[in-house]
Short mmCIF file of C-alpha atoms in Angstrom, two decimals:
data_model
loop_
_atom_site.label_atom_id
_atom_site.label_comp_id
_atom_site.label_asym_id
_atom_site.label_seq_id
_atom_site.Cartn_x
_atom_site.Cartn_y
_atom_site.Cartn_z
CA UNK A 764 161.15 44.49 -12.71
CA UNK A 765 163.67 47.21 -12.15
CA UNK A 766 166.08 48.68 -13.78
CA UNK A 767 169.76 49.46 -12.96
CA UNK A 768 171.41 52.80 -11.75
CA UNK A 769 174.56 53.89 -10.67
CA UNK A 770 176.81 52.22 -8.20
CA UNK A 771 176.84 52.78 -4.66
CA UNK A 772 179.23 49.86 -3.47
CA UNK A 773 178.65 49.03 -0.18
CA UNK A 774 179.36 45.67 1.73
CA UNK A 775 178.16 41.93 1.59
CA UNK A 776 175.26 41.61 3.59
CA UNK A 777 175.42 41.04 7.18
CA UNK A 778 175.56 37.36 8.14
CA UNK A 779 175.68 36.00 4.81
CA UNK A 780 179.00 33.88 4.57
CA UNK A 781 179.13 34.93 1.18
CA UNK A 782 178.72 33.46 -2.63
CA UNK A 783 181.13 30.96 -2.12
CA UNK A 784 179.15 28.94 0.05
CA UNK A 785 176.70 27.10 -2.61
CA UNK A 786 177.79 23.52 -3.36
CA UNK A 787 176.26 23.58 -6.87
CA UNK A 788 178.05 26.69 -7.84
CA UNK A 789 181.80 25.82 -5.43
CA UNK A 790 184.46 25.91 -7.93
CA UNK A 791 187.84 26.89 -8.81
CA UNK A 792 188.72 29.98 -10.25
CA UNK A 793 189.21 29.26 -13.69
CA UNK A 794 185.85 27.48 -13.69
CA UNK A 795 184.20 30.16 -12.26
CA UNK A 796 185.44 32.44 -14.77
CA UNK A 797 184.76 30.35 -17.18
CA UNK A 798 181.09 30.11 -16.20
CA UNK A 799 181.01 34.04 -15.67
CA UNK A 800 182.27 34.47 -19.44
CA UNK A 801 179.66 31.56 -20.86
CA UNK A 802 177.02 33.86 -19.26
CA UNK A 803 178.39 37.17 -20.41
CA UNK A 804 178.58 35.74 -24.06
CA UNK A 805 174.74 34.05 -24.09
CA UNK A 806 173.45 37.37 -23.13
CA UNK A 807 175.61 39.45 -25.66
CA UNK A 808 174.34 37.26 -27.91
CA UNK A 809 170.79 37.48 -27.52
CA UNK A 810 170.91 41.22 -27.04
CA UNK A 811 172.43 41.34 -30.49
CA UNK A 812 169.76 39.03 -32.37
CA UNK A 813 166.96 41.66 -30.54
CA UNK A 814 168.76 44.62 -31.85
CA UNK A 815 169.57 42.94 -35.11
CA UNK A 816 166.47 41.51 -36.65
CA UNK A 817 165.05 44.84 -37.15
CA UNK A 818 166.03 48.45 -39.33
CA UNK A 819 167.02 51.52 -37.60
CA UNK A 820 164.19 53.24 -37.25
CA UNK A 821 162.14 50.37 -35.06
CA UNK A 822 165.20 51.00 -32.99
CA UNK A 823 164.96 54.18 -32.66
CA UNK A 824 161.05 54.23 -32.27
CA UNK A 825 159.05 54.26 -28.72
CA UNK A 826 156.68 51.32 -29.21
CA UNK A 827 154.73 51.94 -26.22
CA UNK A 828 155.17 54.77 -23.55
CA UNK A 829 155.78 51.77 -21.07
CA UNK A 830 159.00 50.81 -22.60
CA UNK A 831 162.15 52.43 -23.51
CA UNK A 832 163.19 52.46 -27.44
CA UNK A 833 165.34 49.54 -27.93
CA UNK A 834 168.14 52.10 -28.78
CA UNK A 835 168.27 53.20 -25.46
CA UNK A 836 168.46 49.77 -23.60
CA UNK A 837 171.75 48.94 -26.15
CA UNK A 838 173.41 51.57 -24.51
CA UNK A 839 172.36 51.34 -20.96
CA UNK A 840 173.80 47.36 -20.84
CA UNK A 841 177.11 49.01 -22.27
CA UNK A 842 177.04 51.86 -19.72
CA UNK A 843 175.99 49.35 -16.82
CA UNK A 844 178.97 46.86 -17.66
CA UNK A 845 181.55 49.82 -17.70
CA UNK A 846 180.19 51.46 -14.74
CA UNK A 847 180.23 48.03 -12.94
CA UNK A 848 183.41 45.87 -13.81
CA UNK A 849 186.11 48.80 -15.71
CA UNK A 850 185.09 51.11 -12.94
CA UNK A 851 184.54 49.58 -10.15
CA UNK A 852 185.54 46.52 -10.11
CA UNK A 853 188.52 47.56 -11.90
CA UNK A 854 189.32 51.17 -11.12
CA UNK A 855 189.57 52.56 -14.13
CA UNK A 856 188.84 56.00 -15.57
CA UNK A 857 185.09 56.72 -17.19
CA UNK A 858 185.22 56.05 -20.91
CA UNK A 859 182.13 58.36 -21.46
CA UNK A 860 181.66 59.87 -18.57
CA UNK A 861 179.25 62.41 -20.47
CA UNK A 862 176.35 60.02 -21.00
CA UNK A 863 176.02 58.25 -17.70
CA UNK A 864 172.96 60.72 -16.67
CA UNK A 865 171.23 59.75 -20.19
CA UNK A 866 171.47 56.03 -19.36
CA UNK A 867 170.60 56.05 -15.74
CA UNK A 868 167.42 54.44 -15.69
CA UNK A 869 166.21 57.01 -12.18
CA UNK A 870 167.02 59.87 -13.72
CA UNK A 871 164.69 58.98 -16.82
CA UNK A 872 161.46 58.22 -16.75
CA UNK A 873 160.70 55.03 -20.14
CA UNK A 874 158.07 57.85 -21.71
CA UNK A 875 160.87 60.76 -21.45
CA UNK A 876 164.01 58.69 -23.21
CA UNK A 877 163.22 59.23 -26.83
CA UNK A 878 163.67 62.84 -26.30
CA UNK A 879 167.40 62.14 -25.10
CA UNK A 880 170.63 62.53 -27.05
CA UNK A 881 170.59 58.75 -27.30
CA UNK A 882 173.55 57.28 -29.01
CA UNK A 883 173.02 56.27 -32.59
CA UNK A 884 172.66 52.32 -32.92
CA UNK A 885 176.02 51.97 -34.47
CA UNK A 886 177.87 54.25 -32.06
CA UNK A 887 175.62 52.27 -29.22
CA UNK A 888 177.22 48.94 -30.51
CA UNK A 889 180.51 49.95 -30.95
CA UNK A 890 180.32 51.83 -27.49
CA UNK A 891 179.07 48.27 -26.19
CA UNK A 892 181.39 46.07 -28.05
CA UNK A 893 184.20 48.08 -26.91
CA UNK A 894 183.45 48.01 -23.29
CA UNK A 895 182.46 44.28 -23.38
CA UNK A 896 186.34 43.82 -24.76
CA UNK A 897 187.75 45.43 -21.92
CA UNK A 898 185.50 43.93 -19.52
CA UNK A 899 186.40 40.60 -20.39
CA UNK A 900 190.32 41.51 -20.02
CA UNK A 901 188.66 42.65 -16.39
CA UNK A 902 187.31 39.05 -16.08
CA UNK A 903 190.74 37.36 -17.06
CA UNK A 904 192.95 39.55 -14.31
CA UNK A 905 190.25 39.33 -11.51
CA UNK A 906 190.71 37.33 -8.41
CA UNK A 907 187.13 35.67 -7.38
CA UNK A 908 188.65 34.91 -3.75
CA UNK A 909 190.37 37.13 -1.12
CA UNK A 910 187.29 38.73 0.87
CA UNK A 911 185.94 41.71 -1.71
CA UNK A 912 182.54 40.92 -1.70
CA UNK A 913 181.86 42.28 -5.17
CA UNK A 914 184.42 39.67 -7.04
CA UNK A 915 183.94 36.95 -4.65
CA UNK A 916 182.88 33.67 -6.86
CA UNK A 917 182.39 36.10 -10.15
CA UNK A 918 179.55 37.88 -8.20
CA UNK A 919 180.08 41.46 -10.32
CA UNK A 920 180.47 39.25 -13.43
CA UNK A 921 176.84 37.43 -12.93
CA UNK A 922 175.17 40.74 -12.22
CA UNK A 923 175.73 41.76 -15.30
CA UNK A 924 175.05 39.05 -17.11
CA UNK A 925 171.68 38.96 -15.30
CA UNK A 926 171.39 42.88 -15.94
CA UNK A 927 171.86 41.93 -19.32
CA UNK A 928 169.39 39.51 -19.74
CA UNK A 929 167.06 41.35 -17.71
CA UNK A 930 166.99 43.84 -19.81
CA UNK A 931 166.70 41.29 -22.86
CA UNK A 932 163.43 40.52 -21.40
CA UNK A 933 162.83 44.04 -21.54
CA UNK A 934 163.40 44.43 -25.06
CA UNK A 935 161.52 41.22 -26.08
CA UNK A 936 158.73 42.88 -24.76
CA UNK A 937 158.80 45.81 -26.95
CA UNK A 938 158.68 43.48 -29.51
CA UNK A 939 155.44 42.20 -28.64
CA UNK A 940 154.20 45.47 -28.46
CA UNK A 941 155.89 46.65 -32.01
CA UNK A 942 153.35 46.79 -34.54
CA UNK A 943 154.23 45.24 -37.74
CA UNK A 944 155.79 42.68 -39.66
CA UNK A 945 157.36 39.52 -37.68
CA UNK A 946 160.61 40.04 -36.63
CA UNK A 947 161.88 37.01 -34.59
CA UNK A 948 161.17 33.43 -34.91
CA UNK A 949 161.90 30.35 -32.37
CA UNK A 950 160.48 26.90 -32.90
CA UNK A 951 157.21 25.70 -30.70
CA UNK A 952 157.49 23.71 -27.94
CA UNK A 953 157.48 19.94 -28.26
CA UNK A 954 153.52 19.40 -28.50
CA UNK A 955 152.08 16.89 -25.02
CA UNK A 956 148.53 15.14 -24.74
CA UNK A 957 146.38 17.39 -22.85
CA UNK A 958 147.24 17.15 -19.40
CA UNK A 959 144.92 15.08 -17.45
CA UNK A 960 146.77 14.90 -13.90
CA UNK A 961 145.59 15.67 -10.55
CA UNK A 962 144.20 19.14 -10.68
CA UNK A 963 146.15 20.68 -7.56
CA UNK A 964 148.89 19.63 -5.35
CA UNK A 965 149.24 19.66 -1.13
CA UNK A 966 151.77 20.92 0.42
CA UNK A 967 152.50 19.96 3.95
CA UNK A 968 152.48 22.63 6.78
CA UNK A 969 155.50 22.96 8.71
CA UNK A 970 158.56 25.00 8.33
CA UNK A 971 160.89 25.40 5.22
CA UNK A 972 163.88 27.15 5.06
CA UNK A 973 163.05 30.55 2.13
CA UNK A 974 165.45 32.86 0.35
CA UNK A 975 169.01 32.10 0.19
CA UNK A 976 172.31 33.45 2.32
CA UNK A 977 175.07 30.72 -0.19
CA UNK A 978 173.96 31.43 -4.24
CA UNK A 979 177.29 32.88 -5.45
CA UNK A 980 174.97 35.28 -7.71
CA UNK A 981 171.64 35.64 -5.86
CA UNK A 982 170.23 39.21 -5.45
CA UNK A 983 169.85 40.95 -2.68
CA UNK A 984 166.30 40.94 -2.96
CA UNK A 985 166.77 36.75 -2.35
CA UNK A 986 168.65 37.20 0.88
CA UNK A 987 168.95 36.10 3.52
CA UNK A 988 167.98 32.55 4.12
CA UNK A 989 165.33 32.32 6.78
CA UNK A 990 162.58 29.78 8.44
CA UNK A 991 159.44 30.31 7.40
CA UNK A 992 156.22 28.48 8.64
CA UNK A 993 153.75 27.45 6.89
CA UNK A 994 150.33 26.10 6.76
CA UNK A 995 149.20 23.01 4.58
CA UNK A 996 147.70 24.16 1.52
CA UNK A 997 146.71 22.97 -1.70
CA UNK A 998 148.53 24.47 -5.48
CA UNK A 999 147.54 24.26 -9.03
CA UNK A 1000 149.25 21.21 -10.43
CA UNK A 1001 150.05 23.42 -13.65
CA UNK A 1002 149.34 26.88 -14.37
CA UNK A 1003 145.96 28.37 -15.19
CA UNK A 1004 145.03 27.27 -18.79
CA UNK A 1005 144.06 30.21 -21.58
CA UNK A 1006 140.91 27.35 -22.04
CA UNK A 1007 140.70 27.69 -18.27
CA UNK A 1008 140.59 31.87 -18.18
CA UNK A 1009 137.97 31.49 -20.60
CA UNK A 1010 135.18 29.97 -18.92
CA UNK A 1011 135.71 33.00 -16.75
CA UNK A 1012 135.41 35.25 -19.98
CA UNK A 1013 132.05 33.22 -21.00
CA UNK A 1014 131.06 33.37 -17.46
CA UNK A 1015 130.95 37.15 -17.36
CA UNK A 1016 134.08 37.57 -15.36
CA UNK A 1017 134.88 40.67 -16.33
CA UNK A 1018 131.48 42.39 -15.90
CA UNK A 1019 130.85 41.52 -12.01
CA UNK A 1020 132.54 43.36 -9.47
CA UNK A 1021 132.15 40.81 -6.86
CA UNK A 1022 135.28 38.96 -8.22
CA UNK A 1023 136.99 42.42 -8.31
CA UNK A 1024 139.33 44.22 -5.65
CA UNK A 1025 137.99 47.42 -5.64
CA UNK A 1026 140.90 48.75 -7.77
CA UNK A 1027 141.12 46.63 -10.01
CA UNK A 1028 137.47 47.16 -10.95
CA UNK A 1029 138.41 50.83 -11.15
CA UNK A 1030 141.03 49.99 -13.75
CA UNK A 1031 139.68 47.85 -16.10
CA UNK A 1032 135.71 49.65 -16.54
CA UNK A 1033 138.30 52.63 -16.91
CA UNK A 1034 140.54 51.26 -19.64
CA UNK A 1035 137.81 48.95 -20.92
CA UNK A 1036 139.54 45.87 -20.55
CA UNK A 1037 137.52 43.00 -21.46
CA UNK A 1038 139.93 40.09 -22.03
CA UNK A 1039 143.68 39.41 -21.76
CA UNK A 1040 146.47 41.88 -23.44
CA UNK A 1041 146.41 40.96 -26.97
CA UNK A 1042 143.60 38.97 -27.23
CA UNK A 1043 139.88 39.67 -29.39
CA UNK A 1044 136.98 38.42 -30.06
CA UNK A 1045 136.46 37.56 -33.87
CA UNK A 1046 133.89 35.06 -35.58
CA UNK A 1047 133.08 32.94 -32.32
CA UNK A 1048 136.51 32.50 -31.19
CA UNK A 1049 139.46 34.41 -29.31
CA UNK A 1050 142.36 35.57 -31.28
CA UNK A 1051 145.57 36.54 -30.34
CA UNK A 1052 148.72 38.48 -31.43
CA UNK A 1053 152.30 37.30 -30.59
CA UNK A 1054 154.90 38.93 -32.08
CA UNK A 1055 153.37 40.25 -35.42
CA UNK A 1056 151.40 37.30 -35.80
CA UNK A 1057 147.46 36.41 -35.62
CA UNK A 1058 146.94 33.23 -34.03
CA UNK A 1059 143.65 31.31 -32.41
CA UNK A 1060 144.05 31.80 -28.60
CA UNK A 1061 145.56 27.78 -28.16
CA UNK A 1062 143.58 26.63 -25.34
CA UNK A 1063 146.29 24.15 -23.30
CA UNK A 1064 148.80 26.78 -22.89
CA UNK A 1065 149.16 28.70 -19.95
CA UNK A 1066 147.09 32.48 -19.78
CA UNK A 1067 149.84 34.98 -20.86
CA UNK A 1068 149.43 39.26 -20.43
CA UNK A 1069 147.73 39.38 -17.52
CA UNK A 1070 147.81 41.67 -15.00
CA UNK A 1071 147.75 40.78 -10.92
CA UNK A 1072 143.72 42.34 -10.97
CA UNK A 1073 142.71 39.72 -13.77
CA UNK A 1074 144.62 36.96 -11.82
CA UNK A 1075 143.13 37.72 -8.68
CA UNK A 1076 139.61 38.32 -9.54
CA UNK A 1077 139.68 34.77 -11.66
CA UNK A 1078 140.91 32.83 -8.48
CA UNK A 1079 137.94 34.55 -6.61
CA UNK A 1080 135.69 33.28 -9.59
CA UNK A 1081 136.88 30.13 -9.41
CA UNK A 1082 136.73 29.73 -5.07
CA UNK A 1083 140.51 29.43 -4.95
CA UNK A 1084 143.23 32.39 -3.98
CA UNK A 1085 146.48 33.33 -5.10
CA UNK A 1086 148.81 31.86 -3.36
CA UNK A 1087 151.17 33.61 -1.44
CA UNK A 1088 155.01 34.18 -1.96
CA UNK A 1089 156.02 32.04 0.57
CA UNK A 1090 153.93 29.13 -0.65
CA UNK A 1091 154.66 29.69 -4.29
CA UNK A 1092 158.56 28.88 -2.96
CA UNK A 1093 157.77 26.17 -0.82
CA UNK A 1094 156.12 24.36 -3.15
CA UNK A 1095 158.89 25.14 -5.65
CA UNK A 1096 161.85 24.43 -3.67
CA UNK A 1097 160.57 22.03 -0.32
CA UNK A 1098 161.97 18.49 -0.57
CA UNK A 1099 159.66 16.57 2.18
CA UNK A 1100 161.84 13.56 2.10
CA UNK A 1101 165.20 15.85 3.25
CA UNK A 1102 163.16 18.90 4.66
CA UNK A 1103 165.45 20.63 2.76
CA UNK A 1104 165.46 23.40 0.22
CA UNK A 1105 166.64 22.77 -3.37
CA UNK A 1106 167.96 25.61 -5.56
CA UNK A 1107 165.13 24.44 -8.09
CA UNK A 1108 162.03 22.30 -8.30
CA UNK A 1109 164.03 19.46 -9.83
CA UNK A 1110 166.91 19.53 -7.76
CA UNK A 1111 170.59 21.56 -7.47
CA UNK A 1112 171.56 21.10 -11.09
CA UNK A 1113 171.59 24.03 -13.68
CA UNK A 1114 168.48 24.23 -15.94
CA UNK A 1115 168.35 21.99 -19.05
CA UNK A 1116 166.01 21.90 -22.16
CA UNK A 1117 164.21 19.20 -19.83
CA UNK A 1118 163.75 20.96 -17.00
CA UNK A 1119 161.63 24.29 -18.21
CA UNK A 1120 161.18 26.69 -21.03
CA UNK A 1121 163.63 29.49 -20.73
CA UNK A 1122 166.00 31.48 -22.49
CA UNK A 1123 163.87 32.42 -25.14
CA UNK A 1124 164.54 28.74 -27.02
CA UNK A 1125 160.63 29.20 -27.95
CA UNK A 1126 158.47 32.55 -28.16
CA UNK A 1127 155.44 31.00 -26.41
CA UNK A 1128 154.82 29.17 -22.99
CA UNK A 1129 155.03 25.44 -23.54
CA UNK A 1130 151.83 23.63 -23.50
CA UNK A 1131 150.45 22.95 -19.62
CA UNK A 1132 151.78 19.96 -18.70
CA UNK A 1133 155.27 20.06 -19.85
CA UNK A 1134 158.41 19.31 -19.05
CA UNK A 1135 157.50 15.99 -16.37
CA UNK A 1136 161.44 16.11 -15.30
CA UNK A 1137 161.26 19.79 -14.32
CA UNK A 1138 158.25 18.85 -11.86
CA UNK A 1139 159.16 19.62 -7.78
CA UNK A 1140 159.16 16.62 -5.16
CA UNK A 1141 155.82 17.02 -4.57
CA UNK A 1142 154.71 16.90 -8.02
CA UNK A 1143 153.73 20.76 -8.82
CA UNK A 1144 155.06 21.12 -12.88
CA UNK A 1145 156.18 24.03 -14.40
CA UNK A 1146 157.04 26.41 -11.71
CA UNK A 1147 160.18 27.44 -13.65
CA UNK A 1148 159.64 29.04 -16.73
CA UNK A 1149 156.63 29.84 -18.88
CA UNK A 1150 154.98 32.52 -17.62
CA UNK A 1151 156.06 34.44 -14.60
CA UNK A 1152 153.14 33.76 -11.93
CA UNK A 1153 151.64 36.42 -9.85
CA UNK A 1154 151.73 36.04 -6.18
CA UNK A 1155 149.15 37.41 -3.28
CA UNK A 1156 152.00 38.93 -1.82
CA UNK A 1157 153.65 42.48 -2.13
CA UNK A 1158 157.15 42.53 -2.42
CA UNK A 1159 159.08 43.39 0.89
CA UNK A 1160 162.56 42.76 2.54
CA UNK A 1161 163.29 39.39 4.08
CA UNK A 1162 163.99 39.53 7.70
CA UNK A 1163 168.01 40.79 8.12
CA UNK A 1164 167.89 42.34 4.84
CA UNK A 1165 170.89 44.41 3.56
CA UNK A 1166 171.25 46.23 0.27
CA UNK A 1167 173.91 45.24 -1.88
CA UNK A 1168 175.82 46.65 -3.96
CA UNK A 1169 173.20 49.18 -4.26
CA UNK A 1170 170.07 50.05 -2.61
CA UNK A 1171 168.34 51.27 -6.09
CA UNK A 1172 168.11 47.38 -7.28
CA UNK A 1173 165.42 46.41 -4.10
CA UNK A 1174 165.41 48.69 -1.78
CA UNK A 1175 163.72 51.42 -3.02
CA UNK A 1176 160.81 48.95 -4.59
CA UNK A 1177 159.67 47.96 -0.83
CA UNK A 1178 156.10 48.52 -0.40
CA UNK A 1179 152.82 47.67 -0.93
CA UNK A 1180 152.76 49.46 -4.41
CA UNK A 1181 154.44 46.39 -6.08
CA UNK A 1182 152.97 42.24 -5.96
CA UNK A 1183 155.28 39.60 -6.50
CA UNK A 1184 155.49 37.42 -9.90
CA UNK A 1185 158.11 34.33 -9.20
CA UNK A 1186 159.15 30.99 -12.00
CA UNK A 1187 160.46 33.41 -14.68
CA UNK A 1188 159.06 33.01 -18.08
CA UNK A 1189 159.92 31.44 -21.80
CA UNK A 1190 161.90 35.10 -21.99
CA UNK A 1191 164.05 34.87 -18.84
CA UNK A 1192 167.22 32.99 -19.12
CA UNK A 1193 168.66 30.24 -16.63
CA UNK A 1194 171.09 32.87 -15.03
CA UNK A 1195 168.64 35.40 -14.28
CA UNK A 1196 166.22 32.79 -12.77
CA UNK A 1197 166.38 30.84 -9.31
CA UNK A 1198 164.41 29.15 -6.95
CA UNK A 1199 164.57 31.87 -4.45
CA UNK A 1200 164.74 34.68 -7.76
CA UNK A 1201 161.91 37.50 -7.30
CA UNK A 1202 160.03 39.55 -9.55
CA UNK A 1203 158.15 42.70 -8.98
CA UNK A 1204 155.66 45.13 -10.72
CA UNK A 1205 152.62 47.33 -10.21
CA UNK A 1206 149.21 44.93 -10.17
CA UNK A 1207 148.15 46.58 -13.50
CA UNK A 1208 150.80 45.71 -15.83
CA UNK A 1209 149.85 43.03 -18.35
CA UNK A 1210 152.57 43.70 -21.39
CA UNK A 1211 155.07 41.41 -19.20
CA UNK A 1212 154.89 37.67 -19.74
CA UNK A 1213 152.80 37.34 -17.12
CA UNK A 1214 150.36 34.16 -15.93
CA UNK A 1215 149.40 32.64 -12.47
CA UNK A 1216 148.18 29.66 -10.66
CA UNK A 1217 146.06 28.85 -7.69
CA UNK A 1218 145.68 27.67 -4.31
CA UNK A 1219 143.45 26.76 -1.70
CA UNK A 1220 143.64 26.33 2.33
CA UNK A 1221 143.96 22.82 3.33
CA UNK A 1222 141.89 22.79 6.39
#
C-alpha cells in the first residue's frame, strides 16, 4: 500500500453526494466526533505499543531495505496529522516546517531514510504527542456539516486515523522481519474443528452495484459507486490452507514453469525462492518464523507471505484462477435476496470480535473456517480479515474517478505495475478496512500479510 505525502486539497469528487450519505455511519455531530476521536485514540494506541515494546536502537535500525526504520514512521504519522487537521483543516501556522521534506514519503525512497536527520524517538514522540493534543482541540471546534468536503461527517479526522493505522500495519511488518528476540505477544485465535464445508461457493451472474459514492470515510480509490456485470462463477469457501499450498510444494510447484507467468518464473529461479516467506524445510516438516518465534507451519490456517506469482501459479496448479477484483467484491458484499450491496459480508454493522480477525487482537490468521457470523449471504467465510487476498486484477480507477484530497494517495499507483489484494488482514484495523477498501502492491512482494483464494468459471 501507499504511503502519504503532502496535501494538495482539492474538491469532493464529482457526483458523489458526499460522506454524509451512508445510513450506517448518519449521525449527529457530537457522535461523529465522538467516533472520529475513538478512532484517533485506538490507533495512537497501537502505534505506541509498536514503538514501545522494543529499545532504541531496533528503532532506529533498518530491518529490511523494504521498510522504513520504525523511527521514521513515528514521525511521519505526527507530521501527516499536523499537515492534515492544524494546517489544513485548521489553518494554522507549520509547527516544524523544517522536517516536512524528511517525512514525505515521495521524496524518500524506504532504503534512503536511515541516512536522514530523523528525529530522535523521544523528540519523535513528544513531536507526535504534541500535535495529537492540538489536533484533538481541532476535532472539538470543527463543524462536520456546512459543504467543506474535507470536514464533512469527520472525513479529515478518519483519514488519519486510517493513515495511522496504515502505517501500523507498516510497522508490524518490520517486526516480522526484525531478527531477534520476541517482542509482541497477542493471544491465538479461538481453535475450530477442521473445516469440512463445501469447498467453493457460486455466485450468481448478473449485475451488482461495486465501490461506494455514501461511506463518510471511504478513499478515493473506493469511489464512485458503479454497476458492474458479472458472470456466474464459483469462490473458495475459505482461503487457501498452508496444508493446501503444500501439496503444491510436494507436488513440485515451484520447479515447473508451466504453472508460472513468465515473470514470475524469472523472479523466483532468480531469488531462489522455494517456499513461502519465512518458511523451511527442517527434519521432514515445514517450519516457520512469526515474530521471533519458530513454529511448525500449522496446516488449517490460511497461507501467509506470499507474493501474487506464488498465488497465481498455485491456482494454475490446482485448475482454478484468481479471481478477479470485481468478483472478490461481489461475493463479499452481493446480498441476492435484496440485490443490494452491504458495506460488509455480514451486513451494515461495524466489525465485532465475531465477525473477523482484525486489529491486531491476534498475531496470526485465525484457523480456516472461522468466524461462521462473519460469513457473506452466500456463504463465502472469511473475506474480512486474515490475510489480505490477492486478486487477478491490477489496480485502476473506477469509472468517474476523481482524486481527493490528493492525487499522491491513488492516482499516481494506476497501472498495470500494481495487482490488487482486498479483506484486510489480522494487522489491519476495522477503520482502515471496508467492503469496497482496496489494497495495492507490486506482484513480488511477500513480507505483507498476504494470502489468496480461488475461483473457477461457472459455465
Amino acid at each position: 500500500m501507499t504511503e502519504s505525502t503532502s496535501p494538495t486539497p482539492t474538491t469532493h469528487p464529482t457526483g458523489d453526494p458526499g460522506p454524509a450519505g451512508d445510513t450506517a455511519l448518519a449521525a449527529g455531530p457530537e457522535a461523529l466526533r465522538a467516533r472520529a476521536l475513538r478512532a484517533l485514540t485506538t490507533a495512537r494506541a497501537r502505534t505506541a505499543l509498536l514503538t514501545e515494546c522494543v529499545e532504541e536502537p531496533d528503532l532506529l535500525a533498518q530491518h529490511s531495505p523494504l521498510m522504513s526504520p520504525l523511527v521514521w514512521d513515528l514521525a511521519h504519522i505526527g507530521n501527516q496529522e499536523e499537515l492534515w487537521l492544524l494546517r489544513t483543516v485548521a489553518g494554522r501556522e507549520a509547527m516544524r516546517p523544517e522536517i516536512d521534506g524528511i517525512y514525505d514519503a515521495f521524496e524518500h525512497s524506504r532504503a534512503e531514510r536511515p541516512s536522514l536527520p530523523l528525529l530522535p524517538p523521544e523528540e519523535a514522540r513528544r513531536y507526535a504527542a504534541e500535535v495529537r493534543g492540538r489536533a484533538l482541540d481541532v476535532l472539538e471546534g470543527t463543524a462536520f456539516q456546512g459543504g467543506r468536503a474535507l470536514t464533512e461527517a469527520g472525513f479529515a479526522f478518519g483519514m488519519i486515523a486510517q493513515h495511522e493505522q496504515q502505517h501500523d500495519e507498516t510497522m508490524l511488518i518490520t517486526h516480522q522481519l526484525r531478527r531477534g528476540p520476541q517482542a509482541l505477544t497477542a493471544p491465538d485465535p479461538a481453535p475450530v474443528p477442521p473445516y469440512e464445508g463445501p469447498a467453493e461457493v457460486l455466485v450468481p451472474g448478473g449485475p451488482f452495484t461495486m465501490g461506494t459514492s455514501t461511506e463518510p470515510w471511504a478513499l478515493d480509490n473506493e469511489r464512485p459507486a458503479h454497476r458492474r456485470e458479472v458472470a456466474a462463477f464459483h469462490i473458495d469457501t475459505v482461503p487457501v490452507t498452508n496444508g493446501a499450498y503444500q501439496e503444491f510444494l510436494a507436488d513440485g510447484g515451484y520447479e515447473d514453469a508451466r504453472w508460472w507467468d513468465p515473470a514470475g518464473w524469472a523472479h523466483i529461479r532468480e531469488h531462489s525462492i522455494r517456499a513461502p516467506q519465512f518458511w523451511r524445510r527442517e527434519g521432514g516438516q515445514w517450519l516457520r518464523r512469526r515474530f521471533g518465534v519458530t513454529e511448525v507451519v500449522p496446516p488449517g490456517e490460511p497461507v501467509l507471505h506470499v507474493s501474487w506469482y506464488e498465488a497465481d501459479a498455485y491456482a494454475r496448479w490446482a485448475g482454478r484462477r484468481l479471481p478477479t477484483e470485481t468478483e472478490w467484491e461481489k461475493a463479499a458484499r452481493f446480498d441476492p435476496a435484496t440485490g443490494r450491496s452491504r458495506r460488509y459480508p455480514w451486513g451494515d454493522a461495524d466489525p465485532g470480535p465475531d465477525h473477523a480477525n482484525l486489529g491486531q487482537r491476534h498475531l496470526r490468521p485465525a484457523p480456516a473456517g472461522s468466524y461462521p457470523q462473519g460469513a457473506s449471504p452466500l456463504g463465502v467465510r472469511q473475506l474480512i480479515g486474515d490475510v489480505w487476498e490477492w486478486t487477478a486484477s491490477d489496480f485502476l480507477p473506477y469509472p468517474g474517478f476523481t482524486a481527493f484530497p490528493y492525487k499522491e494517495y491513488s492516482e499516481v499507483f494506476f497501472g498495470p505495475e500494481y495487482k490488487v489484494l482486498r479483506g484486510g488482514s489480522f494487522a489491519v484495523d476495522p477503520v482502515a478496512c471496508r467492503g469496497t477498501f482496496r489494497n495495492w502492491d507490486y506482484p513480488i512482494r511477500r513480507q505483507i500479510f498476504s494470502g489468496f483464494r480461488t475461483a473457477r468459471d461457472a459455465a
